Coordinates of C-alpha atoms and ligand atoms in Angstrom, one line a residue:
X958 CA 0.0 0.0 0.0
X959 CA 1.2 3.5 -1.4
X960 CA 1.2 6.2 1.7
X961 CA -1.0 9.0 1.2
X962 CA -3.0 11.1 3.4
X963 CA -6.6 10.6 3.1
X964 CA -7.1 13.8 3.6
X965 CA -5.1 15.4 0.6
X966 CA -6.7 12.8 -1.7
X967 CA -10.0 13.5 -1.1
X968 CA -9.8 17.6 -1.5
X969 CA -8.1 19.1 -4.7
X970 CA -7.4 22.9 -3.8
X971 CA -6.7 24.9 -6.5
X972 CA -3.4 26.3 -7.3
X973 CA -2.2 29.6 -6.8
X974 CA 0.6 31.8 -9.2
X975 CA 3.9 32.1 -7.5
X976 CA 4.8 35.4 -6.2
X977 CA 5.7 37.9 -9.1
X978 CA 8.7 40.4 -8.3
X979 CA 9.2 42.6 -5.3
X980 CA 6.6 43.7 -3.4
X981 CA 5.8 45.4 -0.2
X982 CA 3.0 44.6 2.6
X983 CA 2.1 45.2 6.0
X984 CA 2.6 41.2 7.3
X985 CA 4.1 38.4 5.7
X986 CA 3.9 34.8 6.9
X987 CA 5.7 32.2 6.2
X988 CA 4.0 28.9 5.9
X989 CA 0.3 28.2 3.9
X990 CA -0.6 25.2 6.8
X991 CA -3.2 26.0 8.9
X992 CA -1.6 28.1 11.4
X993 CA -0.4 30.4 8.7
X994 CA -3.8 30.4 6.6
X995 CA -5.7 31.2 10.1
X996 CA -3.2 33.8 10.8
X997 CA -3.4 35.6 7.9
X998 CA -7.4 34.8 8.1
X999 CA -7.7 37.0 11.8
X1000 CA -5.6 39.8 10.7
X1001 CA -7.4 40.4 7.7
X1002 CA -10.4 40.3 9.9
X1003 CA -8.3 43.3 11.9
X1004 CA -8.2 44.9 8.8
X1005 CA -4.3 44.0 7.6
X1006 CA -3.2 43.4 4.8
X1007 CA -0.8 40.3 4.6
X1008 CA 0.5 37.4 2.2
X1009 CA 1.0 33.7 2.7
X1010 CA 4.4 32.3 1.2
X1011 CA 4.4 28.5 1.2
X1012 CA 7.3 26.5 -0.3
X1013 CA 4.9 23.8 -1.9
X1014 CA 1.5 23.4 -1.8
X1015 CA -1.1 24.8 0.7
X1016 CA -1.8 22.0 3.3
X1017 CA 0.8 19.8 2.1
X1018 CA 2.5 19.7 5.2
X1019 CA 1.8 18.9 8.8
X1020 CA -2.0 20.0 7.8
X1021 CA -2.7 17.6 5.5
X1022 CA -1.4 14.6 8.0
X1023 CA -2.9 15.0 11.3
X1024 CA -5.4 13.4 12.5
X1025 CA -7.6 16.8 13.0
X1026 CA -9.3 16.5 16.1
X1027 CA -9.8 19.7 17.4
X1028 CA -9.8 19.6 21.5
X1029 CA -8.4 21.1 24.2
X1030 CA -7.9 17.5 25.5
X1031 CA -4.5 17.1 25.3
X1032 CA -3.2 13.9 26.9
X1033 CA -2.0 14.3 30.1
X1034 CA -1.0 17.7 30.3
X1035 CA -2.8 19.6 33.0
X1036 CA -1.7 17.6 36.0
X1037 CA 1.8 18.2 34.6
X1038 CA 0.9 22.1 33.8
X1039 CA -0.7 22.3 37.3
X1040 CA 2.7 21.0 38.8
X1041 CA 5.5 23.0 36.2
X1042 CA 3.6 25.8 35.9
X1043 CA 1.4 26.7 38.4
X1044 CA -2.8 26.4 38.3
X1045 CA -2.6 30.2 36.6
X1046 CA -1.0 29.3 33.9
X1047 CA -1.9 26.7 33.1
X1048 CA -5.7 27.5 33.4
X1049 CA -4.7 30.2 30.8
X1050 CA -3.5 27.1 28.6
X1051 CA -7.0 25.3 28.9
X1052 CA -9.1 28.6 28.6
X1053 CA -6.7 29.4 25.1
X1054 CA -7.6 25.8 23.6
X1055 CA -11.1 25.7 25.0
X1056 CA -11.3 29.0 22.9
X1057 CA -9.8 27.8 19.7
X1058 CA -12.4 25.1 20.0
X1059 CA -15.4 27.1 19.9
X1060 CA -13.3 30.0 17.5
X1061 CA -13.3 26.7 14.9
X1062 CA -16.9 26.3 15.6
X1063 CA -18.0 30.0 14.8
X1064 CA -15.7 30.4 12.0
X1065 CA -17.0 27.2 10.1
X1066 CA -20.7 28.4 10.4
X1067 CA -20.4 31.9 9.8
X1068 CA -18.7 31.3 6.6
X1069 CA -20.7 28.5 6.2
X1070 CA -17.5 26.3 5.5
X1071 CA -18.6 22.7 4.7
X1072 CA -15.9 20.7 5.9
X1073 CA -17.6 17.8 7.7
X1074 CA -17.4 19.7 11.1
X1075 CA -19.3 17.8 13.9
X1076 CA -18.9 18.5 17.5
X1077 CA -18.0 15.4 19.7
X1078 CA -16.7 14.6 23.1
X1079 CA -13.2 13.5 23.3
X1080 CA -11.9 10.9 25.4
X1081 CA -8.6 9.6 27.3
X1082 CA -8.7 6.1 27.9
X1083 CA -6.4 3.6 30.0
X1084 CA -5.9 0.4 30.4
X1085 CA -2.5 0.5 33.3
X1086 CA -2.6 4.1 33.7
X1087 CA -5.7 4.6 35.5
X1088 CA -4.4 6.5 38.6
X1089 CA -2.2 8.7 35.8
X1090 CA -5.6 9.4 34.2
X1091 CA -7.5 10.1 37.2
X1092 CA -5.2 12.8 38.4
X1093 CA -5.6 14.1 35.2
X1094 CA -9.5 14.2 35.4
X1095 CA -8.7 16.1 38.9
X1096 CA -6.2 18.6 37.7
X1097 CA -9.0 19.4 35.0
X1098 CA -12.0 20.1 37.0
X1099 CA -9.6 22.6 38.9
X1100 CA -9.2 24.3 35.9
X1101 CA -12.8 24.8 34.8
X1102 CA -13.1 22.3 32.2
X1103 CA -16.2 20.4 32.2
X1104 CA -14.8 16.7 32.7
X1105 CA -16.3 13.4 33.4
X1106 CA -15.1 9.7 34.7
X1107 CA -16.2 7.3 32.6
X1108 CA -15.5 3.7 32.3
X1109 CA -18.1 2.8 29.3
X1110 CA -17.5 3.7 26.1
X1111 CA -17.8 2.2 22.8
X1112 CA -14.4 0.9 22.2
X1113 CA -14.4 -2.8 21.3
X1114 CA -11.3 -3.6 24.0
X1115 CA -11.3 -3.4 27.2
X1116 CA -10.5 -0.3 29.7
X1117 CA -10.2 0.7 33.0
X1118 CA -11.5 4.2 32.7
X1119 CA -12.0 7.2 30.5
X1120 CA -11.6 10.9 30.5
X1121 CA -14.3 12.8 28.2
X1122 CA -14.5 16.3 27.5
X1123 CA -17.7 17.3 26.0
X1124 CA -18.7 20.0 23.3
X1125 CA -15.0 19.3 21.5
X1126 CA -14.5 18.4 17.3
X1127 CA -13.8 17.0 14.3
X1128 CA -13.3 18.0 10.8
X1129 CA -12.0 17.5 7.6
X1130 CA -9.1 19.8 7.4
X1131 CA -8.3 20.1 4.2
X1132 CA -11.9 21.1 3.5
X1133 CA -11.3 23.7 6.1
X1134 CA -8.3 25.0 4.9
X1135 CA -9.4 25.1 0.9
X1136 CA -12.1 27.1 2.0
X1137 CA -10.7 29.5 4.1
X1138 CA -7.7 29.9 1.8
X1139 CA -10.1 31.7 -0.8
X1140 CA -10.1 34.6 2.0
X1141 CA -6.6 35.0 1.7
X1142 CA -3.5 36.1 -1.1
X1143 CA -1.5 33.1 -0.9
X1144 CA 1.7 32.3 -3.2
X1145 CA 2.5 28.7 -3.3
X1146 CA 6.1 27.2 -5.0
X1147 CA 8.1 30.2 -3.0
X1148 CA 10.4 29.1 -1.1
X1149 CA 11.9 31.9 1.6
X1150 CA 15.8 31.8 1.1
X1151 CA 16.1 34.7 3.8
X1152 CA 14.8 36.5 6.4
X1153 CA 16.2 40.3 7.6
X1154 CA 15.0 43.1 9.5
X1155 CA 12.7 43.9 6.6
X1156 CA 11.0 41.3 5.1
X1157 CA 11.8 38.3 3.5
X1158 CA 13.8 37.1 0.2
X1159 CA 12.6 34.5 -2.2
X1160 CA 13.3 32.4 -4.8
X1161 CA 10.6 33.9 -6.7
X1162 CA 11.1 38.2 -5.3
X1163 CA 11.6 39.9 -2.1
X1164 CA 8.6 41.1 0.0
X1165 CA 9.1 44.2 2.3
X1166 CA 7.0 44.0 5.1
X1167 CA 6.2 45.3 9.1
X1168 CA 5.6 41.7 10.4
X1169 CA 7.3 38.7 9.6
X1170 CA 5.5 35.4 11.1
X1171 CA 7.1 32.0 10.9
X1172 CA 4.7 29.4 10.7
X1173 CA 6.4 26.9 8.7
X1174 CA 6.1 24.0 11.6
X1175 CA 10.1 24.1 12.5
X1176 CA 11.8 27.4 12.2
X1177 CA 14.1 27.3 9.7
X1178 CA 16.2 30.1 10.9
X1179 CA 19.0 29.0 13.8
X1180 CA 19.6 32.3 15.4
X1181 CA 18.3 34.5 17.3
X1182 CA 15.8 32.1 18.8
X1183 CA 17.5 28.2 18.9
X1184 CA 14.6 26.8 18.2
X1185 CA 17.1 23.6 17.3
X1186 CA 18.3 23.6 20.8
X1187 CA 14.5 24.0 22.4
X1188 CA 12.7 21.4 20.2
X1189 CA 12.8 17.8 18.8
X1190 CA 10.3 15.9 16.6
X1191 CA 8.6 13.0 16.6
X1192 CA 7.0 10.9 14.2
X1193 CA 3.8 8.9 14.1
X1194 CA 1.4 7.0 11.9
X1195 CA -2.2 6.5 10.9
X1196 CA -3.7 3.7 9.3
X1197 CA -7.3 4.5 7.8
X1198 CA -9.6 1.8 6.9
X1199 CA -12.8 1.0 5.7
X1200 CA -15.5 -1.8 7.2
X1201 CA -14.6 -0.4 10.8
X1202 CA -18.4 0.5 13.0
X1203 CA -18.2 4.4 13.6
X1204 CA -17.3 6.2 16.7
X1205 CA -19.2 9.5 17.9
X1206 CA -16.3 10.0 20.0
X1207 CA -12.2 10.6 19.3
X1208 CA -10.1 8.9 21.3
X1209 CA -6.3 8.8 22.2
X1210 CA -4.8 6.1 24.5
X1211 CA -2.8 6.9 27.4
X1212 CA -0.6 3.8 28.2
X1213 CA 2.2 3.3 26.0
X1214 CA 2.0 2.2 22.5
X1215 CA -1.6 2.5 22.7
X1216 CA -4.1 4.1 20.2
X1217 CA -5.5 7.1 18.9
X1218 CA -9.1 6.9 17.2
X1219 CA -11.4 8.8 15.1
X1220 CA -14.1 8.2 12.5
X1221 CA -13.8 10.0 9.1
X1222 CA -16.9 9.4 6.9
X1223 CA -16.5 5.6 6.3
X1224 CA -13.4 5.5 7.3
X1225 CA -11.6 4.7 10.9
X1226 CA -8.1 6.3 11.7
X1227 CA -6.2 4.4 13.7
X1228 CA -3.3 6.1 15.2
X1229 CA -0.1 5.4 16.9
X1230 CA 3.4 3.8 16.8
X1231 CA 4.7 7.2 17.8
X1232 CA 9.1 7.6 17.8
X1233 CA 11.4 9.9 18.0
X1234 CA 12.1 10.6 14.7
X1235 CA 15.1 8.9 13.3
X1236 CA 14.9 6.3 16.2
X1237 CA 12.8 3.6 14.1
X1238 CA 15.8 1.1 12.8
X1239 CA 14.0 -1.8 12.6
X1240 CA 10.4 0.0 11.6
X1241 CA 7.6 -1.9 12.1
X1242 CA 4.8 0.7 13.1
X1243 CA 2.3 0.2 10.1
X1244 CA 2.6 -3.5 11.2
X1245 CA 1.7 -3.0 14.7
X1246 CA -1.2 -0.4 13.3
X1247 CA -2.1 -4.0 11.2
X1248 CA -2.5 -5.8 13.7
X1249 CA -4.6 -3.8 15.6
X1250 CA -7.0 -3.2 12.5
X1251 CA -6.8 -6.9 12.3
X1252 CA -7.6 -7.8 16.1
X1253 CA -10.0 -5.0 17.2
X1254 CA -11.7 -4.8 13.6
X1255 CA -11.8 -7.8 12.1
X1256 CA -12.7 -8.0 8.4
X1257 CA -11.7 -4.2 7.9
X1258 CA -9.9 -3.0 4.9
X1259 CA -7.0 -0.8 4.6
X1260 CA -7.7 2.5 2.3
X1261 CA -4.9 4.8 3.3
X1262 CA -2.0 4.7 5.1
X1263 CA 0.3 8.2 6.1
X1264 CA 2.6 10.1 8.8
X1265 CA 3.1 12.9 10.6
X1266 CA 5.7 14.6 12.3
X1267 CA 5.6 16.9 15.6
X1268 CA 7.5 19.0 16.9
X1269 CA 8.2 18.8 21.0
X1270 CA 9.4 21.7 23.2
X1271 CA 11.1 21.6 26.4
X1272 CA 8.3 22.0 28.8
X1273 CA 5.4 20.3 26.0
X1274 CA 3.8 24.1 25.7
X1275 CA 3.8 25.4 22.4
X1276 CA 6.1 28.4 21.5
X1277 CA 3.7 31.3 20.3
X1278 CA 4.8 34.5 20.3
X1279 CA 7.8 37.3 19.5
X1280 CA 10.4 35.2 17.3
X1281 CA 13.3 36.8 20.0
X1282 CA 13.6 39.8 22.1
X1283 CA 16.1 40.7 19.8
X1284 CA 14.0 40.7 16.8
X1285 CA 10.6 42.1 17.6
X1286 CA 8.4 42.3 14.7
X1287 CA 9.5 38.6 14.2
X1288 CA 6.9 36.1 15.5
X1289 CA 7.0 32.3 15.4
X1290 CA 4.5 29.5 15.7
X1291 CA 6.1 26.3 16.6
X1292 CA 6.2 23.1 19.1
X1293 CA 2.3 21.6 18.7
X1294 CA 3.4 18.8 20.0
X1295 CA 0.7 16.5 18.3
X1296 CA -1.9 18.6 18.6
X1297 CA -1.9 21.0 15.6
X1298 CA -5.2 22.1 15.1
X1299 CA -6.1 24.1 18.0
X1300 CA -2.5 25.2 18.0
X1301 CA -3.0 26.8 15.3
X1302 CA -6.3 28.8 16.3
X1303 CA -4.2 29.6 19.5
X1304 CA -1.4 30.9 17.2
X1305 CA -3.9 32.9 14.8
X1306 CA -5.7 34.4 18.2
X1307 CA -2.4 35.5 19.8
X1308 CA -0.1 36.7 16.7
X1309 CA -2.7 38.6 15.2
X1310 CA -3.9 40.5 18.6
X1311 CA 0.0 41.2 19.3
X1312 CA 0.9 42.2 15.4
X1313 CA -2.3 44.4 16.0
X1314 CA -0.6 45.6 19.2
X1315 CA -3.4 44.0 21.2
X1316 CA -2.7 42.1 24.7
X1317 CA -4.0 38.8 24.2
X1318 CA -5.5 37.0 27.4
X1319 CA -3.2 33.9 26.9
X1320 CA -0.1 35.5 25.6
X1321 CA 1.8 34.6 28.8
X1322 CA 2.1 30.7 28.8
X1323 CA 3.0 30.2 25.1
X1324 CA 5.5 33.1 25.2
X1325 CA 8.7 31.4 23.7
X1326 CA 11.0 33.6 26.1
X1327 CA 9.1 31.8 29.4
X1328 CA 10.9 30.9 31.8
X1329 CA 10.7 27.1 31.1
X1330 CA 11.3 26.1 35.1
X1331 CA 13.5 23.3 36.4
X1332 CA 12.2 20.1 35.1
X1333 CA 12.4 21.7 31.2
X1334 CA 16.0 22.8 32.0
X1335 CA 16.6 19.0 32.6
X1336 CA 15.5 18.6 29.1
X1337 CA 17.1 20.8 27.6
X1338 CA 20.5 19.5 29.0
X1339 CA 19.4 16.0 28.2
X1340 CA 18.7 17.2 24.4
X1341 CA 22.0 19.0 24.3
X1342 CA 23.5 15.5 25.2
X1343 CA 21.6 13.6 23.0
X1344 CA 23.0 15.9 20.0
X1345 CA 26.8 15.9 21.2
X1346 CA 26.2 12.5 21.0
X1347 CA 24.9 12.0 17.8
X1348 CA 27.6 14.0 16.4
X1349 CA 30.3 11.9 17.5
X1350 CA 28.9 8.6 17.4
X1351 CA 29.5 6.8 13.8
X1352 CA 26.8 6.1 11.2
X1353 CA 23.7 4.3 12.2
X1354 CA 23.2 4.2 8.5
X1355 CA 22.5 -0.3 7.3
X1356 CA 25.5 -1.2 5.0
X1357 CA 23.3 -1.1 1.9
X1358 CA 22.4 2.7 2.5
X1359 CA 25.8 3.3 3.3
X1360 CA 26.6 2.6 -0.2
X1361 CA 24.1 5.0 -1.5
X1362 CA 24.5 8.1 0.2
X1363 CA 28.1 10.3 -0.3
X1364 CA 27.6 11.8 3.2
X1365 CA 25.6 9.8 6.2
X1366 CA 25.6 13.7 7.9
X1367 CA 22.8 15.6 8.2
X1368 CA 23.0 19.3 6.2
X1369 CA 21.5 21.1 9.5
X1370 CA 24.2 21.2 11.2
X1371 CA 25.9 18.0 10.2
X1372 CA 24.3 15.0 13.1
X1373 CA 24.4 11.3 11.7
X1374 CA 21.3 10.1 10.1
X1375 CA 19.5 7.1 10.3
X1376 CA 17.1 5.2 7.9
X1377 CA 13.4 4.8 8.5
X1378 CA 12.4 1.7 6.6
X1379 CA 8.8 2.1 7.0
X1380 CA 8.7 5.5 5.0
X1381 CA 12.0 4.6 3.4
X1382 CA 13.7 7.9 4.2
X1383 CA 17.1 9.2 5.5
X1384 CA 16.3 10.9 9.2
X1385 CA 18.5 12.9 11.8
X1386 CA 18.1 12.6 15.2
X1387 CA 18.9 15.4 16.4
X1388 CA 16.2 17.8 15.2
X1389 CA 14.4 15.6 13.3
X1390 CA 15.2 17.0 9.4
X1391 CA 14.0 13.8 6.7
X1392 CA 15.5 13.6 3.6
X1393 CA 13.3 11.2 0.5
X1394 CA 15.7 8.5 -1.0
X1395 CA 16.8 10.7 -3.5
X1396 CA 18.7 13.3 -0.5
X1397 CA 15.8 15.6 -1.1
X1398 CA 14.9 17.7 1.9
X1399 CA 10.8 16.8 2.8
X1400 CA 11.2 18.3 6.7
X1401 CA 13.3 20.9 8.0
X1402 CA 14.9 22.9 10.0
X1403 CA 17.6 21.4 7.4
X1404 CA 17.1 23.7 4.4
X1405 CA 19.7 21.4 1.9
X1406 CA 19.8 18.3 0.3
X1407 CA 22.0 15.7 0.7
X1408 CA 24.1 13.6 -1.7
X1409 CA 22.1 10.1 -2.8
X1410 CA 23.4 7.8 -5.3
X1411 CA 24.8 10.6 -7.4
X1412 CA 21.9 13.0 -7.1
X1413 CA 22.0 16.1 -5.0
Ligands
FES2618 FE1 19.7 19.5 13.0 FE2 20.0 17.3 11.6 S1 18.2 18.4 12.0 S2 21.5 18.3 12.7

């Protein structure tokens, strides 16, 4: 089975005209996924005027390969928040994706957007981590989110309890974002080659502009900012099939190496295998996605198969916000951990109320020049190690790959790669850049190809 993402199959968006020479603008973002689109979307609402640059296609990166369930359920993070944080902060965190929820909601039916919208509750479930989960259900009813214990549901296995949040969604986001992309000047096939004071220069022109926003999922500039040294990414995989009986509910497993669930018209997406990215060696995640089709559906049929990639922050808060104190009408969008969708409406709500010079209500927990507290700090030493490490040990490369590619180093800034057999590309460690088996770049922060078999 070919991967591809149901959800850029089933919606053909129509292309847009390259950017065409120099021009100047009041905001220019960087990025046509759907934090960039929404961006763009609110501030024209404020009444600026902006452009989308995207290096492709709209959607065709994180956006069209999430799962799109749009909650403020966000596995367990508010015990965590509660404990890091503080119960201010991290009500502010709730309150912001409770927000995008219902911002989704009224955006879809004002415009009338059909995009197979239909609010749900959303669900933890466990099977071992029960106590884990339950602390979680405590930590949010603290924070004003309307939670219940449940332990029914209509999963065909066996748990020991759920979490459910009602009034959250689902969607077709491709729908979503083909729609609300008419709204909005977009230029796809640009690809940003530099970003100054000023604006930003192109393959295709140089636009001059007030605002710069980077929402291109990994920043792809180093410094100011070291988004490299405050993030990693992660891979995971959905297997979508048909013959499957629907849920009302989406779902997301809290013990390890257990499932995330969603119905999408006759389809079921069935999600998991989740790894660092370039630490799957021996692959095997479709397999295991198989074999729960096969146990937990029997007679379903697989229709589609795809990936995604996240990107993880120190303290698992997304960074939204000024780019760097030292660059302040740069702003960045980054770190959704794997759950882009109302990260994005949280981006679009913030970015455009600060461009607009506007204090947002939830500025202060996203703000990428936090404090990130002690037990962050811990990460960030440990990723620090992790990448020394990396540097210096030799190629994880099989012999047979070893063969093909001239250098087994990464063109970020130069980590061994490994190979990923079950997408059968060439990944780094370190901040997870993935290069196709040609050495073509398909995810940053590494903007250059590598050397494959003679091709470059
Ligand atoms: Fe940074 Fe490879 S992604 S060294």
């Amino acid at each position: 089975m070919q991967n591809k993402s149901y959800w850029k199959e089933s919606v053909s968006v129509p292309a847009r005209n390259p950017l065409a020479g120099d021009i100047s603008i009041d905001t220019v973002i960087i990025g046509g996924g759907m934090a960039g689109i929404l961006t763009a979307f609110l501030l024209q609402k404020k009444g600026r005027e902006c452009i989308v640059l995207e290096a492709g296609r709209i959607g065709c990166g994180q956006t069209g390969c999430t799962t799109a369930k749009v909650t403020s359920q966000h596995n367990l993070i508010y015990a965590g928040l509660i404990k890091t944080k503080g119960e201010a902060l991290a009500r502010q965190y709730a309150q912001a994706n409770q927000a995008a929820v219902r911002e989704y909601e009224s955006v879809i039916r004002r415009l009338k957007i059909e995009c197979d919208w239909k609010e749900c509750p959303a669900y933890l479930y466990a099977d071992r981590k029960k106590t884990e989960l339950h602390n979680e259900y405590m930590a949010a009813l603290r924070l004003g989110i309307p939670a219940k214990w449940t332990e029914d549901t209509e999963l065909p296995f066996r748990i020991e309890g759920a979490l459910r949040f009602d009034a959250q969604g689902q969607f077709h986001p491709m729908k979503f974002l083909k729609a609300l992309s008419e709204e909005i000047t977009v230029c796809e096939n640009t690809k940003v080659l530099k970003v100054t004071d000023n604006g930003v220069e192109t393959d295709k022109g140089n636009v001059q502009a007030a605002n710069i926003v980077f929402a291109s999922h990994y920043p792809f500039v180093n410094m100011p900012g070291y988004y490299f040294m405050r993030m990693h990414q992660e891979r995971s995989y959905v297997l979508a099939v048909k013959g499957a009986s629907p849920l009302n509910g989406v779902y997301l497993g809290v013990d390890d190496d257990s499932l995330s669930l969603r119905t999408a018209g006759e389809l079921l997406l069935i999600g998991g295998g989740a790894h660092r990215t370039g630490d799957n060696a021996y692959g095997g995640q479709y397999k295991k996605l198989e074999g729960a089709a096969a146990r937990w559906w029997p007679g379903s049929k697989e229709a589609f198969r795809w990936s995604a990639q996240d990107c993880m922050t120190l303290d698992g808060v997304p960074y939204i916000g000024r780019f760097s104190a030292r660059k302040q009408n740069w702003y960045v969008a980054t770190g959704f951990q794997k759950w882009g969708m109302t990260s994005s409406m949280v981006s679009a709500m913030i970015l455009s109320d600060q461009i607009c010079g506007e204090k947002n209500p939830y500025e202060e927990v996203f703000s990428p020049q936090r404090h990130i507290g002690r037990s962050a700090a811990g990460s960030l030493i440990k990723e620090s190690g992790h990448t020394a490490a990396t540097l210096a040990k030799p190629s994880k490369l099989p012999e047979e790959r070893k063969e093909n590619v001239r250098t087994s180093r990464c063109s970020h800034l130069g980590c061994h790669l490994s190979w990923n057999p079950d997408e059968k590309t060439y990944e780094c460690p370190c901040h997870g850049s993935r290069f196709d088996c040609k050495g073509r770049v398909t995810d940053g922060p590494a903007q250059k190809d590598i050397s494959v078999g003679g091709e470059s």
